[in-house]
Amino acid sequence: MEFDLSWILLGVPVVFALGWLASRLDLRQLRIENRQAPKAYFKGLNYLLNEQQDEAIDAFIEAVQRDPDTSELHFALGNLFRRRGEYERAVRVHEHLLSRADLSRADRDRAQHALSLDFLKAGLLDRAEDALRKLEGTRYEEQAWLTLLTLHERARDWQQAADTARRLQGAGQVDFSARLAHYLCEQAADALNKKKDPVAAEGLLRQAIECAAAAARPRIQLAGLLTGRNDWALAFDQLASLEQHAPQAIPLVASELVRIGQASGQQAQARALLERSYAATPSIDVADALVQAETASGVPAQVAREGYVRHMTQEPSLIAAARWLSQEPFAQDGAHPVVQRSVEHAARPLARYRCAACGFEAQGYFWQCPGCQAWESFPPKRIEEL
């Protein structure tokens, strides 16, 4: 059978015409869809860009009512409610999303994460914890663990916090060994103070030292436990080990080093350690401890307090001046007490510690900031030395 090429020549224009017609239909359909896009949605975006949140919420509600199947509108509306503090309405929006059977897995995980944030902001910590646990196995899993870690810390549930930190460390993102050492120290404090179990407390502290060898807190806390049972030599060894593992923390225990050194018969070792620390990093606390050590060893007080003068020669210090004046004999004209009180008053704010994260100031040193809850955010230096 002979093939007629004329049919091909006739078919080419037909195919071309059909293709052109199909493209025109697609363009027409696209224009229809664009015209049908909810105007209220764009109105809401305009209000949002102009920081008119009340009007934006009204516009988004109108858009959702016209097109209830659009999940993005629900997310936008829920986030707006949360930002305004209307947590109940945010919860309702995200729970409605989760109740939809046609929601994709990605949007379902996103809605679950948004719901956990709603509960967290509303202070419903139990419900927030339940919502966060449902995010395991999703792309929000690590964010959920970090939030759970914060919740456990706020609840002072140190065992749960330690378990969560180990899971995060197992994920390989961040090293949580220092944080784990703090949790063990908190558990040791509870065992000692609440359960009256010093044996368990010592075990937890030694575990913390193994967990984070460079952490200062477990060694300091263990030294305090050992002094409580008069194991002065072992306590001194723990504080002396700071020179190798955490030398920056020596100013925090300088006076205690002098006291324990005297009780254990290691005054010379304590003084030598403090002198090395001061030579490396001059500190008013170490200078003060050296003055105490010299006085305790029999050096006349007038000679010993010259340590404050030597410190002020290197580092101008109102704190050192106040402590030097407090040991000076009173002048006959009675001016000395007035000067001393004035200098002490001026030096008192400078003797505080300040959180590097939030600026919270305190007379004593905190391992966890009471203001922002950050760990080890207080430099072991007085404000005057920062």
PDB file of C-alpha atoms in Angstrom, residues 15-27:
ATOM      1  CA  VAL A  15      -1.498  20.038  14.719  1.00  0.00           C
ATOM      2  CA  PHE A  16      -0.076  23.549  14.867  1.00  0.00           C
ATOM      3  CA  ALA A  17      -3.574  25.021  15.187  1.00  0.00           C
ATOM      4  CA  LEU A  18      -4.477  22.594  17.976  1.00  0.00           C
ATOM      5  CA  GLY A  19      -1.258  23.456  19.872  1.00  0.00           C
ATOM      6  CA  TRP A  20      -1.933  27.169  19.532  1.00  0.00           C
ATOM      7  CA  LEU A  21      -5.505  26.682  20.746  1.00  0.00           C
ATOM      8  CA  ALA A  22      -4.320  24.644  23.764  1.00  0.00           C
ATOM      9  CA  SER A  23      -1.824  27.324  24.741  1.00  0.00           C
ATOM     10  CA  ARG A  24      -4.518  29.977  24.503  1.00  0.00           C
ATOM     11  CA  LEU A  25      -6.778  27.871  26.719  1.00  0.00           C
ATOM     12  CA  ASP A  26      -3.973  27.486  29.287  1.00  0.00           C
ATOM     13  CA  LEU A  27      -3.357  31.217  29.332  1.00  0.00           C
TER      14      LEU A  27
END
